[in-house]
Amino acid sequence: MSFPFNLSQKLGLDLDKHIAIDAGAGTGKTAVMAERYVQHLLTEFQRAKQLLPNGPRTPIQGQGALRTPARERSKLVEWKGLLPSEVVAITFTRKAASELRSRIRKRLAQTDTNLHAINSGDVEMLLGNLEDAPISTIDAFLARLVTPYLDILTSQPTGEQIAEVRSPMLISETINSAWRIRTVYDADEAGILGDRQGFIDARNNLAILLGGQRNAEVVLAGLLNTSLFVEETKRNIKHKSAQKGIDWRETEPVDSEIILDLIGHPAEPFISTIYNELRGVLNNWLDIYLEHHQQYILACEQEIGTNNTRFNQLVELGRNINPGNSIDQLQWVWLIAVCCTSKSSLDNKSPTHFPRNRLPNGDGWHGGIQTNAKTELSNSVKSDISTQATALIQQIRTVLNSNEGKLAKILGRSSFTFEPRIRLDFLPEESPLNYTDITDDLTVEPPNGRTRITKQLQLSVLKDLLVVHKGCQQILTLRKSQEGVHDFDDIQRLAADLLLAKCPDIIRYDYPIEVVDTLDNLGSEPWTDSHLHRARDLIASKYPEWREDFERRVGILKTIRQEYLAFIVDEYQDTNPAHFRLLARLWGPRKINEDLDSHGPWDPTICIVGDMKQSIYRFRQAEVTVMRRTVESIKRVNKVEYQNTDFRFRDLSYGRDPRPVKGLNAFTSGIAKSSELPKGAGEWNTIDLNRSDNGDMITDDDIIDSRRNGHIDLTSNHRTAHDLLHTLNKIFADVFDPRHHSLPGDYHAKAQALNPAKQDTPHGKLEWLMPLRLEDLEHPTNNQLFNESNPTPIQLEHEMIALRLQNLLQGVPCKVWNSKDKSFMTLEKPNELIEPSDVTILIHSRTHITDLINRLQARGIPVISDKQGQLLTQPIVENLMSALDLIAHPKSKYAAASLAKSPIIGLTDEALNKLFTENAESENWWIVLADNVSNERLKNLLGHINKQLKGYNVYNILNDILDNSDLLFAHPEDSSRQNAEQWCDLVYHIGKECGHNPAEIFAQLDSLQKLGSKGPQASATPSSGAVKIMTVHGAKGLESKVVVVSGMFQAGRYDANITTRENVLVTPEIISGRINPWASLDRPEDGLWEFTKSFNSAQNQAERRREFYVALTRVEHHLIIVGNSTNSGTICSKTGMLQFTSKPWENTMGHMWMEGLRSIAFKENLVDSPWLKPDDLSGAKSRDYGRA
């Protein structure tokens, strides 16, 4: 960072407290982390040094480790600051760790030894120790912790990390092993521990209830791929059960009250208000017709011959049913909606309540109110009744269609389907609205009509899912052990055992069950050791034979804690709950019997850095809620420490920048203790808490208090042009507005206005490319795609991107439509020439990436993608696979035909037909191919390959093909070359495992190919001088002068379908499998599934909004939005304005974009804005904007 730190960044350097840095996009958080790390090393007067003794300081071993003589450097044990080995820096990726280490090294090398009053060799000493410092990803750090103690953690230590391509295959093999188990003996051989018969029974139940073995396999694969969420679910269920005094075990069904509490929790803040308001309006509406009971109600009942009507059911609900808790009130609201809405409408996303201002008569359930035409009342009375009833119906609709009302209906439906508590006594038995309950006693013939899964069956399936998941994990663990490999989940579990976050697995079946349960009960504050104290007391009183083993493990934990005095954790918003618990275990007291009130609950100094608006890795089981809760914990812990500690250099009215300032030699070696610091010297290194980065006074006491307690917001953006940033701020204010929340929760990010750090930058640019086919407008370019009758939207988008970038890179001015002149006008020629490397195209999926690349390359634009989908489906890889097939199977006619048609040989159809006509079979098709090619160089290549077939020379053969055939001429792209190299590396690694046998290598590659999207992915390192195509996830942390965001109106459209495709939903709160014993029928209604789907959908939508934020904040100067929800439009003949109707899908980024524009127009009262809806600015309607 070449610019000086602003005030907020300086507050982030404060070493006297725990810090949570909430860093918006482009605010320089990496520079702050690097500087904070360096100050931990150089500063004597900091919290960690005042409260804690040094860690074990071991000199670098080996001759010549340090060139500086000992007299020119401080001894390690006497060093006044921290050592690199005592400061942990955690990053999200290995690349980020390498960058952070490089920044720290560069900054440390620039240290002014005179300013810091240190010896000349001290900097080299710190740099030497930096190489072995714990600056890494969380997985690498946990592996570093675990490795020295493997002998006490596992009986079968493994040697290496499992290959990325092997992992999905191993999961598939694990599931196959689970289905092969028939007896308890088989289960024992497969690696199942505990109740083996219970595993077999649970697996068989799932196969029946989920619609067959294939569906069950998909569910199990989904569970194994989200194991961290499954473990988190079990923890939450166990915790909630304990709160109710229930000793729950995963082999037992969950208590139904736990599920109902989970369903009802989101509605607790508002359900009583909604219920009371709706009940009052409903009764007023009922009174209108009950006042004329004879004419409207009795007359109708006599005509239809029954009193089982919707009206009478509403009377029963409004007059006689008085729900006493939130669940009953939710079900009451739902049943009101059921009574006043037809079933077909109720299943829609936007149901119509009281169609035509009346109760519906469909679904075999009459409304129960006589029509006005048949009522024997005067016209004036009927008119008055209709007017009053219509006004009240509108009020009922308003309540039911409000955000709270929609949520109440979702939760009410889920709870009613899970466990109905209110009867519909006036629903006719023959109505299709009635349910047939499905229990575990399934009939041979499927039931007719509407079906519902009973509460007992839903809970039974949840139990079976947990049992089978645990069993499959045990099978997977054994298989990995047999292969001598481990994965990140294994390291994480071993780390949890080492840090006593749970009972270690190696002794789980040896320790008494009481001790195991106590050790597993970590609690909600994982840094505490209260569970260890309880276990120690239990062992001392009942099981003294286990005391030595237990104390040895506790002692190791305390020893590990003593090594680390400070933590800096980057990208904390993408930390999952399990990683948080493991890190927090290192923050606890390092003495076995330390009084927690000695200074506070945390020993080391903690700094977390992240941005909750950029948490987009939920598919990797990261949870944004972890950061929100940790921020609150940091503020709370700091308050405790302020009461228990008193540092002379700490002033709670200010923050402190620990860096010394020239001319004020306050950190000289003559000062021996903090009490000798100059009194009143804070003015040179103190930071005002009530000043913004630009020096303005902050009047918000909450912000000042948050800063004092360690929560620092970085809001000065150094990346994006100032005017473009102001526009994006307005967009994001609406994107994160609570009006868009479908379910409340702490997983929603809050808007954070970013301030441009530089006001003198050139003006930014914002474009929106809308691919529209205008039939009444002659296109100025002969573009065949736009002249086609039915081009796909994605093709139109890609074509517009290619056209726009071609002009941009060539410096050609664009033409835009001028509505006043009704003609195209040419814009000014760009002043600045854009290079291809300045452009990044962001996509939300790689499904159509080939089409985009082809269109860009057709216009001479160099382009490369970081990933291009499945590796084994890339064209150059398919050609190499055909060669490998023939190497492995020289007799295969199919392999010979594939190779002959590929660019490696390039036979025409005529030549190929002649070849196989003359040679029906062959013992070696390589010889036949060599005899039938006319090119002498190719003939020599095929002959040379044939000579190498006798040995396992597969790698040499493949290299010869790449070096001497026309394959790379046919695929000249840089990405194709990298794909070929990646495939060859894959072949080599597989060959090492199977003895370099080409047939075995091909068989394994064929198995990988069958994994589809879960198989190996094609990746390429973007080269300089090319336009980069990346997903939003791949671009996180990067920036580009020009950013093109493609597919906005498709991103998020199919989220719900993709999520439910595996027939299992896993969240940290609950798990649900989609029960359907009869695959030929519609799926039964399942309350637990509906709730989990709604909860999961809400979290997915919240993450999609954060992804939208990440995409748009990558830009420096020029942002191009691409897409529209429609491809057709017209030009108004009178005004010349472009006219089109756009209604994007609600969950898409395109909808967020248009709602953001609408929000800007609404807030700034832009009456003529095309983005406003008709009623947005019309009188009282403006108040309803928040419910749009």
Coordinates of C-alpha atoms in Angstrom, one line a residue, residues 237-585:
I237 CA -30.0 -30.7 18.4
K238 CA -28.0 -32.0 21.4
H239 CA -27.7 -28.5 22.9
K240 CA -31.4 -27.7 22.4
S241 CA -32.3 -31.1 23.9
A242 CA -30.2 -30.5 26.9
Q243 CA -31.9 -27.1 27.5
K244 CA -35.2 -29.1 27.8
G245 CA -33.6 -31.7 30.1
I246 CA -33.5 -34.4 27.4
D247 CA -30.4 -36.6 27.1
W248 CA -30.6 -37.0 23.3
R249 CA -28.4 -39.4 21.3
E250 CA -28.2 -39.6 17.6
T251 CA -29.5 -43.2 17.6
E252 CA -32.8 -41.9 19.0
P253 CA -35.5 -39.8 17.4
V254 CA -35.4 -36.1 18.1
D255 CA -38.1 -34.8 20.4
S256 CA -40.8 -33.1 18.3
E257 CA -40.8 -30.0 20.5
I258 CA -37.2 -29.3 19.4
I259 CA -38.4 -29.2 15.7
L260 CA -41.5 -27.1 16.6
D261 CA -39.3 -24.6 18.5
L262 CA -37.0 -24.4 15.5
I263 CA -39.9 -23.7 13.2
G264 CA -41.6 -21.2 15.5
H265 CA -38.4 -19.2 16.5
P266 CA -38.3 -16.9 13.5
A267 CA -41.9 -15.8 14.1
E268 CA -41.6 -15.0 17.8
P269 CA -41.0 -11.3 17.4
F270 CA -44.2 -10.6 15.4
I271 CA -46.6 -13.6 15.4
S272 CA -48.7 -12.3 18.3
T273 CA -49.2 -8.9 16.6
I274 CA -50.1 -10.6 13.3
Y275 CA -52.5 -13.0 15.0
N276 CA -54.3 -10.3 17.0
E277 CA -54.6 -8.0 14.0
L278 CA -55.9 -10.7 11.7
R279 CA -58.3 -12.1 14.3
G280 CA -59.8 -8.6 14.9
V281 CA -60.3 -7.9 11.1
L282 CA -61.6 -11.5 10.5
N283 CA -64.3 -11.2 13.2
N284 CA -65.4 -7.8 11.9
W285 CA -65.8 -9.4 8.5
L286 CA -67.7 -12.4 10.0
D287 CA -70.0 -10.0 11.9
I288 CA -71.2 -8.5 8.6
Y289 CA -72.6 -11.8 7.4
L290 CA -73.7 -13.1 10.8
E291 CA -75.8 -10.1 11.2
H292 CA -77.8 -11.3 8.1
H293 CA -77.3 -15.0 9.0
Q294 CA -80.7 -16.1 7.7
Q295 CA -80.3 -14.5 4.2
Y296 CA -76.6 -15.3 3.6
I297 CA -75.6 -18.3 5.6
L298 CA -78.7 -20.5 6.3
A299 CA -80.0 -19.9 2.8
C300 CA -76.7 -21.1 1.3
E301 CA -76.6 -24.2 3.6
Q302 CA -80.1 -25.2 2.7
E303 CA -79.2 -24.9 -1.0
I304 CA -76.1 -27.0 -0.8
G305 CA -77.4 -29.4 1.8
T306 CA -74.5 -29.1 4.3
N307 CA -73.0 -26.8 6.9
N308 CA -69.5 -28.0 6.2
T309 CA -68.4 -24.7 4.6
R310 CA -65.4 -22.4 4.6
F311 CA -67.4 -19.7 6.3
N312 CA -68.4 -21.9 9.2
Q313 CA -64.8 -23.0 9.6
L314 CA -63.7 -19.3 9.7
V315 CA -66.4 -18.8 12.4
E316 CA -64.9 -21.7 14.4
L317 CA -61.4 -20.3 14.1
G318 CA -62.4 -16.7 14.8
R319 CA -64.8 -17.4 17.7
N320 CA -63.8 -20.7 19.4
I321 CA -60.2 -21.4 18.7
N322 CA -57.8 -19.5 21.0
P323 CA -54.2 -20.5 20.3
G324 CA -52.0 -20.0 23.3
N325 CA -48.4 -20.2 21.9
S326 CA -46.5 -19.2 18.8
I327 CA -46.8 -22.5 17.1
D328 CA -50.6 -22.6 17.5
Q329 CA -50.9 -19.0 16.3
L330 CA -48.8 -19.8 13.2
Q331 CA -51.1 -22.7 12.4
W332 CA -54.1 -20.5 13.0
V333 CA -52.9 -17.9 10.5
W334 CA -52.2 -20.7 8.0
L335 CA -55.6 -22.2 8.3
I336 CA -57.2 -18.8 7.8
A337 CA -55.3 -18.6 4.5
V338 CA -56.4 -22.2 3.6
C339 CA -60.1 -21.2 4.2
C340 CA -60.0 -18.1 2.0
T341 CA -57.8 -19.4 -0.9
S342 CA -58.2 -22.2 -3.4
K343 CA -55.6 -25.0 -3.3
S344 CA -54.2 -24.2 -6.7
S345 CA -53.6 -20.6 -5.8
L346 CA -52.3 -21.5 -2.3
D347 CA -49.5 -23.5 -3.9
N348 CA -48.3 -20.5 -5.9
K349 CA -45.7 -18.1 -4.7
S350 CA -48.2 -15.2 -4.7
P351 CA -51.6 -16.7 -3.7
T352 CA -54.9 -14.8 -4.3
H353 CA -56.8 -14.7 -1.0
F354 CA -60.6 -14.1 -1.3
P355 CA -60.7 -14.4 -5.1
R356 CA -63.2 -11.9 -6.6
N357 CA -63.7 -10.7 -3.0
R358 CA -65.4 -13.9 -2.0
L359 CA -64.6 -17.2 -0.4
P360 CA -63.7 -19.8 -3.1
N361 CA -66.1 -22.6 -3.8
G362 CA -63.6 -25.1 -5.3
D363 CA -61.8 -28.2 -3.9
G364 CA -65.0 -29.8 -2.8
W365 CA -65.4 -27.1 -0.1
H366 CA -68.1 -24.5 -0.6
G367 CA -67.6 -21.0 0.6
G368 CA -70.9 -21.0 2.5
I369 CA -72.1 -17.5 1.6
Q370 CA -75.1 -16.9 -0.6
T371 CA -74.6 -14.7 -3.6
N372 CA -76.1 -11.3 -3.7
A373 CA -78.3 -12.2 -6.6
K374 CA -80.0 -14.9 -4.6
T375 CA -80.2 -12.9 -1.3
E376 CA -83.6 -11.5 -0.3
L377 CA -82.4 -8.1 0.8
S378 CA -82.8 -4.7 -0.8
N379 CA -80.2 -3.6 -3.2
S380 CA -79.0 -0.8 -1.0
V381 CA -78.5 -3.1 1.9
K382 CA -76.6 -5.6 -0.3
S383 CA -74.5 -2.9 -1.7
D384 CA -73.6 -1.6 1.7
I385 CA -72.7 -5.1 2.9
S386 CA -70.5 -5.7 -0.1
T387 CA -68.7 -2.4 0.4
Q388 CA -68.0 -3.1 4.1
A389 CA -66.9 -6.7 3.4
T390 CA -64.6 -5.7 0.5
A391 CA -62.8 -3.1 2.7
L392 CA -62.2 -5.7 5.4
I393 CA -61.1 -8.3 2.9
Q394 CA -58.5 -5.9 1.6
Q395 CA -57.2 -5.5 5.2
I396 CA -57.0 -9.3 5.5
R397 CA -55.1 -9.5 2.3
T398 CA -52.7 -6.8 3.4
V399 CA -51.9 -8.7 6.6
L400 CA -51.5 -12.0 4.9
N401 CA -49.4 -10.6 2.0
S402 CA -47.1 -8.5 4.2
N403 CA -43.5 -9.8 4.8
E404 CA -44.5 -11.0 8.3
G405 CA -47.7 -12.5 6.9
K406 CA -45.9 -14.4 4.2
L407 CA -43.4 -15.7 6.7
A408 CA -46.2 -16.7 9.1
K409 CA -47.9 -18.7 6.3
I410 CA -44.6 -20.5 5.5
L411 CA -43.9 -21.4 9.1
G412 CA -47.6 -22.2 9.8
R413 CA -47.8 -24.5 6.9
S414 CA -44.6 -26.3 7.9
S415 CA -45.7 -26.7 11.5
F416 CA -49.2 -27.8 10.6
T417 CA -47.9 -30.4 8.1
F418 CA -45.4 -31.6 10.7
E419 CA -47.9 -31.8 13.7
P420 CA -51.5 -30.5 13.2
R421 CA -52.8 -28.9 16.4
I422 CA -56.0 -27.4 15.1
R423 CA -58.8 -29.5 13.5
L424 CA -60.7 -28.5 10.5
D425 CA -64.1 -29.7 11.7
F426 CA -66.0 -28.2 8.8
L427 CA -63.9 -29.6 6.0
P428 CA -66.0 -32.2 4.1
E429 CA -64.5 -35.7 4.1
E430 CA -64.7 -36.0 0.3
S431 CA -62.7 -32.8 -0.2
P432 CA -59.3 -33.2 -1.9
L433 CA -57.8 -30.9 0.8
N434 CA -57.9 -33.8 3.3
Y435 CA -54.7 -35.6 4.0
T436 CA -54.0 -39.3 4.1
D437 CA -51.3 -39.8 6.7
I438 CA -48.3 -41.9 5.8
T439 CA -46.8 -43.9 8.7
D440 CA -43.9 -46.3 8.9
D441 CA -46.4 -49.1 8.3
L442 CA -46.5 -48.7 4.5
T443 CA -49.1 -50.4 2.4
V444 CA -48.4 -52.2 -0.9
E445 CA -50.7 -50.1 -2.8
P446 CA -50.1 -46.3 -2.6
P447 CA -52.9 -44.2 -1.1
N448 CA -55.1 -42.0 -3.3
G449 CA -55.3 -38.2 -3.0
R450 CA -53.3 -35.9 -0.9
T451 CA -50.7 -37.4 1.4
R452 CA -48.8 -36.2 4.4
I453 CA -45.8 -37.6 6.2
T454 CA -46.6 -38.1 9.9
K455 CA -44.4 -36.5 12.6
Q456 CA -43.2 -39.9 13.8
L457 CA -42.0 -40.9 10.3
Q458 CA -40.3 -37.5 9.7
L459 CA -38.4 -37.9 12.9
S460 CA -37.6 -41.5 12.2
V461 CA -36.0 -40.6 8.8
L462 CA -34.0 -37.8 10.5
K463 CA -32.6 -40.3 12.9
D464 CA -31.8 -42.8 10.1
L465 CA -30.0 -40.1 8.2
L466 CA -27.8 -39.3 11.1
V467 CA -27.1 -43.0 11.8
V468 CA -26.3 -43.9 8.2
H469 CA -24.1 -40.8 7.8
K470 CA -22.1 -41.7 10.9
G471 CA -21.7 -45.3 9.6
C472 CA -20.6 -44.1 6.2
Q473 CA -18.1 -41.8 7.7
Q474 CA -16.6 -44.7 9.7
I475 CA -16.4 -46.8 6.5
L476 CA -14.8 -43.8 4.7
T477 CA -12.3 -43.4 7.6
L478 CA -11.3 -47.1 7.4
R479 CA -10.8 -46.9 3.6
K480 CA -8.7 -43.8 3.8
S481 CA -6.6 -45.5 6.5
Q482 CA -6.1 -48.6 4.4
E483 CA -4.9 -46.4 1.5
G484 CA -2.6 -44.4 3.9
V485 CA -4.2 -41.0 3.1
H486 CA -6.2 -38.4 4.9
D487 CA -8.3 -35.4 4.0
F488 CA -9.0 -32.0 5.6
D489 CA -12.0 -33.4 7.6
D490 CA -9.6 -36.0 9.2
I491 CA -7.2 -33.3 10.2
Q492 CA -10.0 -31.3 11.6
R493 CA -11.3 -34.2 13.6
L494 CA -7.8 -35.0 14.9
A495 CA -7.4 -31.3 15.9
A496 CA -10.6 -31.4 17.8
D497 CA -9.4 -34.5 19.6
L498 CA -6.0 -32.9 20.3
L499 CA -7.6 -29.6 21.6
L500 CA -10.2 -31.6 23.6
A501 CA -13.1 -29.9 21.8
K502 CA -14.7 -33.4 22.1
C503 CA -13.8 -36.7 23.5
P504 CA -10.9 -38.1 21.4
D505 CA -12.1 -40.9 19.1
I506 CA -9.2 -43.1 20.0
I507 CA -10.5 -43.4 23.5
R508 CA -14.2 -42.9 22.9
Y509 CA -15.0 -46.6 23.3
D510 CA -12.6 -47.0 26.3
Y511 CA -13.5 -44.1 28.5
P512 CA -16.6 -44.4 30.7
I513 CA -19.8 -43.1 29.0
E514 CA -20.3 -40.4 31.6
V515 CA -16.8 -39.0 30.9
V516 CA -17.4 -39.2 27.1
D517 CA -20.6 -37.3 27.4
T518 CA -19.0 -34.7 29.6
L519 CA -16.1 -34.1 27.2
D520 CA -18.5 -33.9 24.2
N521 CA -20.4 -31.1 26.0
L522 CA -18.2 -28.2 25.0
G523 CA -20.8 -25.5 25.4
S524 CA -21.4 -22.3 23.5
E525 CA -18.1 -20.7 24.6
P526 CA -15.5 -23.1 23.2
W527 CA -12.5 -21.3 24.7
T528 CA -13.5 -22.3 28.2
D529 CA -12.4 -25.5 29.9
S530 CA -15.4 -26.0 32.1
H531 CA -16.1 -29.4 30.5
L532 CA -12.5 -30.5 31.3
H533 CA -13.0 -29.4 35.0
R534 CA -16.2 -31.5 35.1
A535 CA -14.5 -34.5 33.5
R536 CA -11.6 -34.2 35.9
D537 CA -13.9 -34.2 38.9
L538 CA -15.8 -37.2 37.5
I539 CA -12.6 -39.1 36.9
A540 CA -11.2 -38.3 40.3
S541 CA -14.3 -39.5 42.1
K542 CA -15.3 -42.5 40.0
Y543 CA -12.7 -43.5 37.5
P544 CA -9.2 -42.9 38.8
E545 CA -7.6 -45.4 36.5
W546 CA -8.1 -42.9 33.6
R547 CA -6.6 -39.9 35.4
E548 CA -3.1 -40.3 34.0
D549 CA -4.3 -40.4 30.4
F550 CA -6.7 -37.5 30.9
E551 CA -4.1 -35.3 32.6
R552 CA -1.6 -36.0 29.9
R553 CA -4.0 -34.8 27.2
V554 CA -4.9 -31.7 29.2
G555 CA -1.3 -31.0 29.7
I556 CA -0.6 -31.2 26.0
L557 CA -3.5 -28.7 25.3
K558 CA -2.0 -26.2 27.8
T559 CA 1.5 -26.6 26.2
I560 CA 0.1 -25.9 22.8
R561 CA -1.7 -22.8 24.1
Q562 CA 1.6 -21.5 25.5
E563 CA 3.2 -21.4 22.1
Y564 CA 0.9 -18.6 20.6
L565 CA 0.5 -15.1 22.0
A566 CA -1.4 -13.5 19.1
F567 CA -3.8 -14.5 16.3
I568 CA -4.7 -12.7 13.1
V569 CA -7.4 -14.4 11.1
D570 CA -8.2 -13.2 7.6
E571 CA -11.4 -13.7 5.6
Y572 CA -13.2 -14.5 8.9
Q573 CA -16.6 -14.2 7.3
D574 CA -15.9 -17.5 5.5
T575 CA -15.0 -19.4 8.7
N576 CA -17.2 -22.4 9.4
P577 CA -18.4 -23.1 13.0
A578 CA -16.0 -26.1 13.5
H579 CA -12.9 -24.0 12.6
F580 CA -14.1 -21.3 14.9
R581 CA -14.3 -23.8 17.8
L582 CA -10.9 -25.2 17.1
L583 CA -9.3 -21.7 17.0
A584 CA -11.2 -20.7 20.1
R585 CA -9.8 -23.7 22.0

